[in-house]
Coordinates of C-alpha atoms and ligand atoms in Angstrom, one line a residue:
X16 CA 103.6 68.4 103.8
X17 CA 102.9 72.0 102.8
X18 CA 106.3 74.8 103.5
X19 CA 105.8 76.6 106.2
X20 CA 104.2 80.0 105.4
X21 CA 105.4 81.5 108.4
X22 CA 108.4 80.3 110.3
X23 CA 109.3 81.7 113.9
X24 CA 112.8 80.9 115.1
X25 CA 114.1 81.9 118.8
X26 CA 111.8 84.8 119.1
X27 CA 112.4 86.6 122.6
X28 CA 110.9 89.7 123.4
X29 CA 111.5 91.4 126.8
X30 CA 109.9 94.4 128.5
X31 CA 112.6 95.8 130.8
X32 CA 113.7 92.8 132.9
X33 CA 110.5 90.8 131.8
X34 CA 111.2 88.2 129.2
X35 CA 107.2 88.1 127.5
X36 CA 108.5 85.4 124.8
X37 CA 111.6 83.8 125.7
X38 CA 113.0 81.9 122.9
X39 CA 109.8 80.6 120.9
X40 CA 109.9 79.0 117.9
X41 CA 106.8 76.7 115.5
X42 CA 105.4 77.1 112.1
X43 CA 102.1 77.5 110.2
X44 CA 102.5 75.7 107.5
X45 CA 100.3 76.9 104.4
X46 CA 96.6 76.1 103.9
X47 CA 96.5 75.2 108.0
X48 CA 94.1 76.6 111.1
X49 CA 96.8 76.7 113.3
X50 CA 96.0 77.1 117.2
X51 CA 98.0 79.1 119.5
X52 CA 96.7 78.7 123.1
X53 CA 98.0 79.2 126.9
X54 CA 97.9 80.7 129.9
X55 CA 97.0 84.3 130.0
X56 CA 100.4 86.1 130.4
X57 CA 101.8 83.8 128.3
X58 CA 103.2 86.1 125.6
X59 CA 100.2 85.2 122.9
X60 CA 99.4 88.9 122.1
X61 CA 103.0 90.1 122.5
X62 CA 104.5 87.4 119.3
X63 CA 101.4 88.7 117.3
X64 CA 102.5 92.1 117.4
X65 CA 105.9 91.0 116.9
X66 CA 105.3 89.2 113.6
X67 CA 102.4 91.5 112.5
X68 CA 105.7 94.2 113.2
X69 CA 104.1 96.6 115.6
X70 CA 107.1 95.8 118.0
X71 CA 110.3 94.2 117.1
X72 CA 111.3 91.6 118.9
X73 CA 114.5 91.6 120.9
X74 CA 116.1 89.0 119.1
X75 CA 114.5 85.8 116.7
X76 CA 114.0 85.3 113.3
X77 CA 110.9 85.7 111.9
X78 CA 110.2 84.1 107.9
X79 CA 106.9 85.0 105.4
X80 CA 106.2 83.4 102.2
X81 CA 109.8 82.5 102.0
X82 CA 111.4 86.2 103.2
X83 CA 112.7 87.5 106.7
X84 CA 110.5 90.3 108.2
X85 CA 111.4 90.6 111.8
X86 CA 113.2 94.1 110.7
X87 CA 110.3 94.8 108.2
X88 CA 107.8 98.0 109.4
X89 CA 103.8 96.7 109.6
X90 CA 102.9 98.3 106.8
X91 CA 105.2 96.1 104.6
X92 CA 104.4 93.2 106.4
X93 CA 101.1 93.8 105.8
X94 CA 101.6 94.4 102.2
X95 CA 103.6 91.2 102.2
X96 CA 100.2 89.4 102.7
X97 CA 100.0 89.1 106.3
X98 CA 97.1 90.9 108.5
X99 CA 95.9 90.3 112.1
X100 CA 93.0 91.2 114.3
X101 CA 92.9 92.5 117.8
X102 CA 92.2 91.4 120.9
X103 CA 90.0 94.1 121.7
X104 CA 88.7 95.3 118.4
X105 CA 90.0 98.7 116.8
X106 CA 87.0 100.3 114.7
X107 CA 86.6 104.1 114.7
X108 CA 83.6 104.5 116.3
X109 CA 82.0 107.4 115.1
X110 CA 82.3 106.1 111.2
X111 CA 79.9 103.6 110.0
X112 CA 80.5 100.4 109.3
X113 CA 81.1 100.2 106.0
X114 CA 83.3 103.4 106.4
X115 CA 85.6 101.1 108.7
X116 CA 86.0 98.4 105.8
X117 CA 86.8 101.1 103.5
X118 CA 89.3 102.9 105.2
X119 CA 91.5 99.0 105.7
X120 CA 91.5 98.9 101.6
X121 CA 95.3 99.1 101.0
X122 CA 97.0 101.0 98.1
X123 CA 94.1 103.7 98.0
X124 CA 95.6 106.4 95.1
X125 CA 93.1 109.3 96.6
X126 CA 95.3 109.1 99.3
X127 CA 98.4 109.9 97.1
X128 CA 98.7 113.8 97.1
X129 CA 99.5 114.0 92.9
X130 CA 96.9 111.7 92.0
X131 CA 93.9 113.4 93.2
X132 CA 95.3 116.7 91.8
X133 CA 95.9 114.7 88.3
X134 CA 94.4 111.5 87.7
X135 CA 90.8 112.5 89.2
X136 CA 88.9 110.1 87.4
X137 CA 91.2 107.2 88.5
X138 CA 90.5 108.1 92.2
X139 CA 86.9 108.2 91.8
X140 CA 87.3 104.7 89.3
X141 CA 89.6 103.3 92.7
X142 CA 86.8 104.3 95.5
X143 CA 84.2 103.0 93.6
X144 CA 86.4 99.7 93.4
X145 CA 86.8 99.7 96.6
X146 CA 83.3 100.0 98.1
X147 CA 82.0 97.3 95.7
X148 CA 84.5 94.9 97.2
X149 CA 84.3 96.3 100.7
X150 CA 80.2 95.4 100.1
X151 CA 81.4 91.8 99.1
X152 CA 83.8 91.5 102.0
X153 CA 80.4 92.7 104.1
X154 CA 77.9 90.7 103.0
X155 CA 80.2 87.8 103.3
X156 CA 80.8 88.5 107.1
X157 CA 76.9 88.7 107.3
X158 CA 77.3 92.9 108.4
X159 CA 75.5 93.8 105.7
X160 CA 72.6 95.4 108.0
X161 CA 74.6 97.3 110.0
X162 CA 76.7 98.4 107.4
X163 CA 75.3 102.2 107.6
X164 CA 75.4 101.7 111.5
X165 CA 78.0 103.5 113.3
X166 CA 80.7 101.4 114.3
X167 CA 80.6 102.3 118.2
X168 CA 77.2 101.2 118.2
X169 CA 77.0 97.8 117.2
X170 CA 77.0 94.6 119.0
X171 CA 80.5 92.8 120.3
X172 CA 80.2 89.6 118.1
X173 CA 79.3 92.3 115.0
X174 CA 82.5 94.2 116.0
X175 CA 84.6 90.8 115.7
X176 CA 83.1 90.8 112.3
X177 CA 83.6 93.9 111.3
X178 CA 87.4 92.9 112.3
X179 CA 87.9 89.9 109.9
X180 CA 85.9 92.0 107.2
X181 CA 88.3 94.6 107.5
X182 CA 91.8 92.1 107.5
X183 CA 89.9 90.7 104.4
X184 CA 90.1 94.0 102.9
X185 CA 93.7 93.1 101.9
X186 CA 93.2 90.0 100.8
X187 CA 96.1 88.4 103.0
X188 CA 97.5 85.0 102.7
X189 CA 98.0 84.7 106.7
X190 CA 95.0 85.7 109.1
X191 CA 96.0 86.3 112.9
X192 CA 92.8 86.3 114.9
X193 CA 93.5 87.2 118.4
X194 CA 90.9 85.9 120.6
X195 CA 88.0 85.8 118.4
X196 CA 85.8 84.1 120.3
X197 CA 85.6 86.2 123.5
X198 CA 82.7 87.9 124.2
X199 CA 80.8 87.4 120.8
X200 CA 77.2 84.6 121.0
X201 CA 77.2 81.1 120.6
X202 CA 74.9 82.5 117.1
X203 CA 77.5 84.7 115.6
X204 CA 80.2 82.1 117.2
X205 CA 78.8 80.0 114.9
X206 CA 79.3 82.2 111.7
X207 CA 82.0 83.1 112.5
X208 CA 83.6 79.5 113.1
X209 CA 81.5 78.7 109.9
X210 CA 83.1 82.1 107.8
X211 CA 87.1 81.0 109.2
X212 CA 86.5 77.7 107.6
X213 CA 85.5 78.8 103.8
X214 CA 88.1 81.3 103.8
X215 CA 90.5 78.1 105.0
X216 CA 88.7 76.1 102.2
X217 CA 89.4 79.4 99.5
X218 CA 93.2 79.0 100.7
X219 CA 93.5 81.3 103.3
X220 CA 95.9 80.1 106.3
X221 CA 95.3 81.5 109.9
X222 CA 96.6 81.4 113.4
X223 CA 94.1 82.0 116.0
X224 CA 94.8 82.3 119.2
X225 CA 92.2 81.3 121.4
X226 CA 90.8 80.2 124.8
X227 CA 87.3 78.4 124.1
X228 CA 88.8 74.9 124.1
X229 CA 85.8 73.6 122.2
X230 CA 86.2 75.8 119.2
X231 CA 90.4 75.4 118.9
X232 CA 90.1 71.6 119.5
X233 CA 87.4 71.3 116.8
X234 CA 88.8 74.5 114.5
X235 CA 92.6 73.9 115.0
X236 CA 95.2 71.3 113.9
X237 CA 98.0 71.6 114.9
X238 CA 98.1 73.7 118.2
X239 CA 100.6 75.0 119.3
X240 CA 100.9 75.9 123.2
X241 CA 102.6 78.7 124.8
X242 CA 103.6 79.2 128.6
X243 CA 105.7 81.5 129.9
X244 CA 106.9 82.8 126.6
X245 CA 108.0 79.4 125.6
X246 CA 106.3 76.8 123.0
X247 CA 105.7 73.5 125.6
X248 CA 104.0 71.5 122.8
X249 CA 102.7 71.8 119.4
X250 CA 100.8 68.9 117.7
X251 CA 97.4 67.5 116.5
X252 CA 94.4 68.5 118.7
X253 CA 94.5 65.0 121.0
X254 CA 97.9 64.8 121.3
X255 CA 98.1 68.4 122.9
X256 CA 95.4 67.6 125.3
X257 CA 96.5 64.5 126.3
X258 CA 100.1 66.2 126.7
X259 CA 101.0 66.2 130.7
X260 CA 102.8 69.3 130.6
X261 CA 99.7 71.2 128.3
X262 CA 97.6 70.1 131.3
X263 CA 99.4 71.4 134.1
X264 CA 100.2 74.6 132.6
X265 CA 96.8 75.4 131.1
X266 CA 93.9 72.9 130.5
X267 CA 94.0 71.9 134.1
X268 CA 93.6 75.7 134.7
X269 CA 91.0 76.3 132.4
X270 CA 89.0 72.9 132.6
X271 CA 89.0 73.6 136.8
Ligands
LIG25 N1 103.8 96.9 126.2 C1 104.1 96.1 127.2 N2 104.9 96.6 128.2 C2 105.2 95.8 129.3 N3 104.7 94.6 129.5 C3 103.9 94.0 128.5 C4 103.6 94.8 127.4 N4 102.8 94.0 126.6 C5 102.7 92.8 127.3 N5 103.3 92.8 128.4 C6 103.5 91.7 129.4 O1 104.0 90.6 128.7 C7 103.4 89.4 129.1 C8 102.7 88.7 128.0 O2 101.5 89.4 127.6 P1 100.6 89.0 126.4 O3 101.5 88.8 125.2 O4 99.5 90.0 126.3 O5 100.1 87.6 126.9 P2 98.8 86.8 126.4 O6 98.3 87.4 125.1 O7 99.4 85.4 126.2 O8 97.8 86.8 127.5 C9 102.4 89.8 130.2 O9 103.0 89.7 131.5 C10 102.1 91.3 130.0 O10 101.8 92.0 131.1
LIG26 MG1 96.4 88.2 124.6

């Protein structure tokens, strides 16, 4: 059994009197797909932000690659290895696609006020660096004929794309996809479900939360289910959806 990459321990996070996770804890244990499904409400969204650092949580422990991060800023976090996707993608709209991959490239030293005034030709040596791979990371996510399209104006599957192509940017250890499948094709589904399993396969460990049952039951193992802030079950694919509790808080709802 692989360590735990990530390791969430009593996580509660509370907006005013509203307890949005209320004392979750699992793991994703290295080289796994790990589902995270429920109700909507449930506090998915709100523990992704919390672990990805947007928001701190109120209290909880929260563990990467063997260090604490719940006090760490997203930007370390992210440094750390650990990137996540949106539910409704980001992109900036009016840049091209291949702009928007660009711009996720971490450590860029044109950005750095002494380097461009200095070390010139590294800058220049770093951009070109960084479009070749963000080219890679395109063609990879099959974008690579939209790439000169704006990002505003391509189609919703493309723009779930164009969000793994820009987490791969920083080549992270953890993936979060949040909701991945909504709204894109059964086509680009597909590729997509097709691309999340050769990353998977080139080491890459994700946590996807997701509501197309078919997808997390054939993607995912283990899953892990959330209700009401609180893990009710986590386990293999069958034994979650044979679970009563899973049922009546969630698959009853979304099978109905
Ligand atoms: N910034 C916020 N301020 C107040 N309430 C929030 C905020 N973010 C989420 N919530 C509430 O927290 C609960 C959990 O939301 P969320 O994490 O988005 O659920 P899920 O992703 O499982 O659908 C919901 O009741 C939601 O309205
Ligand atoms: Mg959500």
């Amino acid at each position: 059994m692989a360590a735990p990459l990530l390791t969430v321990t009593d996580a509660v996070k509370t907006f005013g009197q509203m307890r949005a996770v209320d004392g979750a804890s699992f793991e994703v244990a290295e080289g796994s797909i790990t589902g995270l499904i429920g109700p909507n409400g449930a506090g998915k969204s709100t523990l992704f932000g919390a672990v990805a650092g947007e928001t701190t949580l109120t209290s909880g422990r929260v563990t990467f690659a063997g260090e604490e991060i719940a006090e760490r800023s997203a930007t370390e976090i992210y440094a750390r290895g650990l990137s996540r996707t949106f539910q409704i993608p980001r992109p900036f709209p009016k840049m091209t696609v291949l702009e928007n991959v660009m711009l996720a490239a971490t450590d860029q030293l044109g950005e750095r006020f002494w380097n461009t005034w200095f070390r010139p030709g590294a800058v220049a040596r770093q951009e070109r660096e960084i479009r070749d791979r963000a080219h890679e990371v395109i063609a990879f996510c099959n974008l690579t004929a939209v790439e000169r399209n704006l990002a505003g104006a391509i189609s919703g599957g493309q723009k779930k794309l164009l969000e793994l192509a820009r987490v791969l940017m920083s080549d992270p250890k953890l993936i979060l996809l949040d909701e991945p499948a909504a709204g894109v094709n059964p086509a680009l589904l597909d590729t997509l479900v097709e691309k999340i399993v050769e990353l998977n396969t080139r080491g890459k460990t994700f946590l996807i939360i997701e509501h197309n049952m078919d997808m997390v039951m054939s993607l995912c193992d283990p899953i892990i289910v959330l209700a009401q802030g609180k893990v009710i079950c986590a386990g293999a694919p069958e034994e979650v959806a044979g679970n009563r509790a899973v049922i009546d808080a969630y698959l009853g709802e979304v099978v109905a």
